[in-house]
Amino acid sequence: MEKLSNTYRIVEKCRICGGTSLVPYLDLGLIPLVNNYLKSSDLGKEEIKLPLKILYCAQCSLSELSIVVNPEILYRNYFYRSSVSRTFRDHCFAFAEECAKRFNLTKDDLIVDIASNDGCTLKEFKKFGVRVLGVDPAINLAKIANAEGIETLAEFWNEETAKMILNKFGKASIINAMNVFAHVDDLNPFLEGIQILLKDDGVFTIEVPYLLNFINKKEFDTSYHEHLSYFLVRPLTYLFKKYGMEIFDIKKLTIHGGSIRVYIKKEINKTTKVDTDSIKWLLELEKDLGLHTILVYLNFSHNVRRIKDELLAFLKLLKDRGKIIMAYGASAKGTVLLNYCGIGKDYIDYIIDDTPEKQGYFAPGTHIPIVDSSYLKSKKPDYLLLLAWNFAEELIVKTQDYKNSGGRYIIPIPDIMVI
Ligand code: DWN
Ligand code: ZN
């Protein structure tokens, strides 16, 4: 496959430890860019599809994609809106409430949110009377957040952005990075920026999908070209030491199929207590589950192939019986699942999504039309494939009429379940 100029680079060494023994263990083939929703006028044009392969670093146990796509292509215009999900909004409120209490936040404290999207997290922090500032490269999202009163800089996070904020707003008490740390290729400018802007007694928090859940719950569809790194605690403990930082607490979360929230301080901050148990417990769990060796990963890719065969066979059976199938959640993971399994318009008539910006577009690769939830009533599908399975409960609660009229749901991950 010829290298498209400056579209992507090939990974030759581990971004955490520099190791070069990178063992490929998952290959989903050529997958479209998941945020590349298509207008009808795009449908006849050639679509970028790039290899989606995951490598295991034998030195530090980081899993990482084999290529890095140019972030300017991925993030300057971003369809994903964090605020669409009530579950996620509640998750952000609980985090803001915990921080306000645990770190005694006052109106003078500045909270900076990196990859702040539409201001979803900062809206919750604002409820606690603190100063907030968002940073997100998506020009379309920064416009929405600013219009809704969440000051947001349409920039990538790096040392320059940190210096600009320091001069204009002063040091930050908390810098939060939710679902972005795994998207970053060169962590050096990212962490140098944290060092510059964070108060000496400040807190840096990251939230990333947890590789333990990814492997154990077969969440292969959460791998796409935005997600460069798939973290365990082990590689993270290597990383922060290099930047004069230290993990002082870790929480295992259910959000997004299973994540970890890592709380980090500057090493010079001797007052914040280090909860070594929370770190040790997860390191031991990872080791006990064999996640620090390659075997588990080879078995995982076998499980992934089985999901593909079983899901395709099940949908084929339903179609042979004349059933109408739609999907809910034009998500990034949904694009990966459908494209990897070869499930297209011959199986799924429409994908419902409540994100206004996605409605009227077509899903990457499959070109399945994305529509609003009124289609549930008008098209009366027999089955609804929940592509946003991580929000299955929320989706089922909001479609009670469909359920009560005999509609059924297919949850594809971790095992095919029909309810
Ligand atoms: O890291 C990322 C995660 C956090 O979000 C991003 N790189 C990309 C994105 O991944 P995703 O699209 O797989 O995330 P979600 O949040 O699982 O996507 C859910 C989709 O379902 C969205 O398009 C919104 C939609 N949705 C809906 O239409 N109605 C979701 C809910 C809960 C709803 O009620
Ligand atoms: Zn490594």
mmCIF file of C-alpha atoms in Angstrom, residues 232-394:
data_model
loop_
_atom_site.group_PDB
_atom_site.id
_atom_site.type_symbol
_atom_site.label_atom_id
_atom_site.label_comp_id
_atom_site.label_asym_id
_atom_site.label_seq_id
_atom_site.Cartn_x
_atom_site.Cartn_y
_atom_site.Cartn_z
ATOM 1 C CA LEU A 232 -2.067 -0.568 31.265
ATOM 2 C CA VAL A 233 -0.868 0.868 34.581
ATOM 3 C CA ARG A 234 2.568 -0.698 33.997
ATOM 4 C CA PRO A 235 3.681 1.517 31.047
ATOM 5 C CA LEU A 236 2.167 4.587 32.733
ATOM 6 C CA THR A 237 4.326 4.067 35.820
ATOM 7 C CA TYR A 238 7.406 4.247 33.529
ATOM 8 C CA LEU A 239 6.240 7.363 31.771
ATOM 9 C CA PHE A 240 5.574 10.016 34.376
ATOM 10 C CA LYS A 241 8.862 9.517 36.247
ATOM 11 C CA LYS A 242 10.669 10.835 33.126
ATOM 12 C CA TYR A 243 8.844 14.171 33.555
ATOM 13 C CA GLY A 244 9.316 14.653 37.307
ATOM 14 C CA MET A 245 5.782 13.479 37.979
ATOM 15 C CA GLU A 246 4.280 10.714 40.109
ATOM 16 C CA ILE A 247 0.988 8.787 40.079
ATOM 17 C CA PHE A 248 -0.709 9.230 43.471
ATOM 18 C CA ASP A 249 -4.022 7.454 42.857
ATOM 19 C CA ILE A 250 -5.798 5.348 40.216
ATOM 20 C CA LYS A 251 -9.514 4.584 39.881
ATOM 21 C CA LYS A 252 -10.980 1.817 37.707
ATOM 22 C CA LEU A 253 -14.144 3.176 35.984
ATOM 23 C CA THR A 254 -17.012 1.619 33.988
ATOM 24 C CA ILE A 255 -17.361 4.500 31.483
ATOM 25 C CA HIS A 256 -16.659 3.826 27.786
ATOM 26 C CA GLY A 257 -16.441 0.065 28.267
ATOM 27 C CA GLY A 258 -13.986 0.360 31.172
ATOM 28 C CA SER A 259 -11.433 3.119 31.766
ATOM 29 C CA ILE A 260 -8.876 4.151 34.349
ATOM 30 C CA ARG A 261 -8.554 7.606 35.841
ATOM 31 C CA VAL A 262 -4.970 8.333 36.833
ATOM 32 C CA TYR A 263 -4.189 11.126 39.308
ATOM 33 C CA ILE A 264 -0.712 12.590 38.883
ATOM 34 C CA LYS A 265 1.271 15.184 40.884
ATOM 35 C CA LYS A 266 4.656 16.838 40.523
ATOM 36 C CA GLU A 267 7.384 14.937 42.380
ATOM 37 C CA ILE A 268 8.271 18.181 44.226
ATOM 38 C CA ASN A 269 4.757 18.140 45.736
ATOM 39 C CA LYS A 270 5.415 16.270 48.962
ATOM 40 C CA THR A 271 2.063 17.147 50.585
ATOM 41 C CA THR A 272 -0.377 15.145 48.375
ATOM 42 C CA LYS A 273 -0.606 11.595 49.807
ATOM 43 C CA VAL A 274 0.316 8.707 47.452
ATOM 44 C CA ASP A 275 -2.201 5.818 47.538
ATOM 45 C CA THR A 276 0.282 3.102 46.629
ATOM 46 C CA ASP A 277 -2.340 0.365 47.199
ATOM 47 C CA SER A 278 -4.502 1.557 44.282
ATOM 48 C CA ILE A 279 -1.471 1.359 41.994
ATOM 49 C CA LYS A 280 -0.055 -1.920 43.342
ATOM 50 C CA TRP A 281 -3.462 -3.653 43.186
ATOM 51 C CA LEU A 282 -3.889 -2.932 39.482
ATOM 52 C CA LEU A 283 -0.283 -3.794 38.620
ATOM 53 C CA GLU A 284 -0.758 -7.180 40.334
ATOM 54 C CA LEU A 285 -4.127 -7.706 38.598
ATOM 55 C CA GLU A 286 -2.525 -7.022 35.202
ATOM 56 C CA LYS A 287 0.281 -9.470 35.994
ATOM 57 C CA ASP A 288 -2.116 -12.177 37.262
ATOM 58 C CA LEU A 289 -4.154 -11.845 34.048
ATOM 59 C CA GLY A 290 -0.999 -12.354 31.966
ATOM 60 C CA LEU A 291 -1.235 -8.868 30.454
ATOM 61 C CA HIS A 292 2.502 -8.314 30.829
ATOM 62 C CA THR A 293 3.215 -11.169 28.391
ATOM 63 C CA ILE A 294 2.286 -11.663 24.707
ATOM 64 C CA LEU A 295 0.268 -14.924 24.942
ATOM 65 C CA VAL A 296 -2.963 -13.315 26.181
ATOM 66 C CA TYR A 297 -2.929 -10.970 23.199
ATOM 67 C CA LEU A 298 -2.585 -13.725 20.618
ATOM 68 C CA ASN A 299 -5.606 -15.466 22.161
ATOM 69 C CA PHE A 300 -7.525 -12.148 22.059
ATOM 70 C CA SER A 301 -7.225 -11.814 18.283
ATOM 71 C CA HIS A 302 -8.620 -15.339 17.928
ATOM 72 C CA ASN A 303 -11.669 -14.232 20.011
ATOM 73 C CA VAL A 304 -12.102 -11.168 17.795
ATOM 74 C CA ARG A 305 -12.273 -13.268 14.641
ATOM 75 C CA ARG A 306 -14.924 -15.408 16.333
ATOM 76 C CA ILE A 307 -17.105 -12.346 17.090
ATOM 77 C CA LYS A 308 -16.893 -11.345 13.422
ATOM 78 C CA ASP A 309 -18.027 -14.808 12.218
ATOM 79 C CA GLU A 310 -20.801 -15.151 14.806
ATOM 80 C CA LEU A 311 -22.238 -11.634 14.350
ATOM 81 C CA LEU A 312 -22.274 -11.907 10.564
ATOM 82 C CA ALA A 313 -23.917 -15.355 10.700
ATOM 83 C CA PHE A 314 -26.564 -14.120 13.147
ATOM 84 C CA LEU A 315 -27.464 -11.037 11.085
ATOM 85 C CA LYS A 316 -27.585 -13.209 7.919
ATOM 86 C CA LEU A 317 -30.033 -15.549 9.665
ATOM 87 C CA LEU A 318 -32.268 -12.589 10.590
ATOM 88 C CA LYS A 319 -32.168 -11.217 7.039
ATOM 89 C CA ASP A 320 -32.942 -14.685 5.590
ATOM 90 C CA ARG A 321 -36.044 -14.610 7.819
ATOM 91 C CA GLY A 322 -37.010 -11.221 6.340
ATOM 92 C CA LYS A 323 -36.254 -9.231 9.494
ATOM 93 C CA ILE A 324 -35.668 -5.457 9.395
ATOM 94 C CA ILE A 325 -32.498 -4.378 11.253
ATOM 95 C CA MET A 326 -31.408 -0.854 12.211
ATOM 96 C CA ALA A 327 -28.564 0.317 14.453
ATOM 97 C CA TYR A 328 -28.295 2.901 17.256
ATOM 98 C CA GLY A 329 -25.186 5.061 17.759
ATOM 99 C CA ALA A 330 -23.197 6.231 14.725
ATOM 100 C CA SER A 331 -20.144 5.830 16.924
ATOM 101 C CA ALA A 332 -16.470 5.465 16.140
ATOM 102 C CA LYS A 333 -16.605 1.931 17.538
ATOM 103 C CA GLY A 334 -19.657 1.225 15.385
ATOM 104 C CA THR A 335 -17.745 2.168 12.252
ATOM 105 C CA VAL A 336 -14.941 -0.230 13.190
ATOM 106 C CA LEU A 337 -17.335 -3.070 14.047
ATOM 107 C CA LEU A 338 -19.351 -2.771 10.836
ATOM 108 C CA ASN A 339 -16.355 -2.338 8.532
ATOM 109 C CA TYR A 340 -14.281 -5.118 10.107
ATOM 110 C CA CYS A 341 -17.227 -7.563 10.097
ATOM 111 C CA GLY A 342 -18.305 -6.586 6.579
ATOM 112 C CA ILE A 343 -21.778 -5.525 7.739
ATOM 113 C CA GLY A 344 -23.199 -2.917 5.368
ATOM 114 C CA LYS A 345 -26.410 -1.610 3.888
ATOM 115 C CA ASP A 346 -27.421 -5.148 2.933
ATOM 116 C CA TYR A 347 -27.933 -5.821 6.635
ATOM 117 C CA ILE A 348 -28.500 -2.436 8.333
ATOM 118 C CA ASP A 349 -31.011 0.002 6.778
ATOM 119 C CA TYR A 350 -30.273 3.058 8.959
ATOM 120 C CA ILE A 351 -28.170 4.113 11.938
ATOM 121 C CA ILE A 352 -30.006 6.278 14.459
ATOM 122 C CA ASP A 353 -27.961 8.953 16.214
ATOM 123 C CA ASP A 354 -29.064 11.851 18.429
ATOM 124 C CA THR A 355 -26.042 13.989 17.490
ATOM 125 C CA PRO A 356 -27.543 16.710 15.248
ATOM 126 C CA GLU A 357 -24.246 17.162 13.393
ATOM 127 C CA LYS A 358 -24.237 13.468 12.299
ATOM 128 C CA GLN A 359 -27.835 13.269 11.060
ATOM 129 C CA GLY A 360 -28.134 13.381 7.270
ATOM 130 C CA TYR A 361 -24.593 12.087 6.847
ATOM 131 C CA PHE A 362 -23.487 8.574 5.887
ATOM 132 C CA ALA A 363 -21.360 6.268 8.045
ATOM 133 C CA PRO A 364 -17.701 5.901 7.000
ATOM 134 C CA GLY A 365 -17.021 2.859 4.831
ATOM 135 C CA THR A 366 -20.531 1.349 4.934
ATOM 136 C CA HIS A 367 -22.338 4.509 3.726
ATOM 137 C CA ILE A 368 -25.356 3.558 5.865
ATOM 138 C CA PRO A 369 -27.557 6.670 6.284
ATOM 139 C CA ILE A 370 -27.488 8.303 9.745
ATOM 140 C CA VAL A 371 -30.945 9.449 10.838
ATOM 141 C CA ASP A 372 -32.780 10.788 13.892
ATOM 142 C CA SER A 373 -34.736 8.636 16.336
ATOM 143 C CA SER A 374 -38.090 9.280 14.593
ATOM 144 C CA TYR A 375 -37.040 6.502 12.175
ATOM 145 C CA LEU A 376 -37.539 3.983 14.981
ATOM 146 C CA LYS A 377 -41.288 4.643 14.854
ATOM 147 C CA SER A 378 -41.562 5.127 11.086
ATOM 148 C CA LYS A 379 -39.483 2.117 9.969
ATOM 149 C CA LYS A 380 -40.404 -0.248 12.863
ATOM 150 C CA PRO A 381 -37.269 -2.452 12.746
ATOM 151 C CA ASP A 382 -37.491 -5.930 14.272
ATOM 152 C CA TYR A 383 -33.981 -5.567 15.713
ATOM 153 C CA LEU A 384 -31.833 -2.653 16.860
ATOM 154 C CA LEU A 385 -28.068 -3.300 16.852
ATOM 155 C CA LEU A 386 -26.584 -1.177 19.651
ATOM 156 C CA LEU A 387 -23.315 0.077 18.156
ATOM 157 C CA ALA A 388 -22.918 2.280 21.252
ATOM 158 C CA TRP A 389 -23.064 -0.821 23.463
ATOM 159 C CA ASN A 390 -21.214 1.096 26.171
ATOM 160 C CA PHE A 391 -24.429 3.114 26.614
ATOM 161 C CA ALA A 392 -26.814 0.165 26.144
ATOM 162 C CA GLU A 393 -28.761 0.889 29.345
ATOM 163 C CA GLU A 394 -29.300 4.545 28.402
#
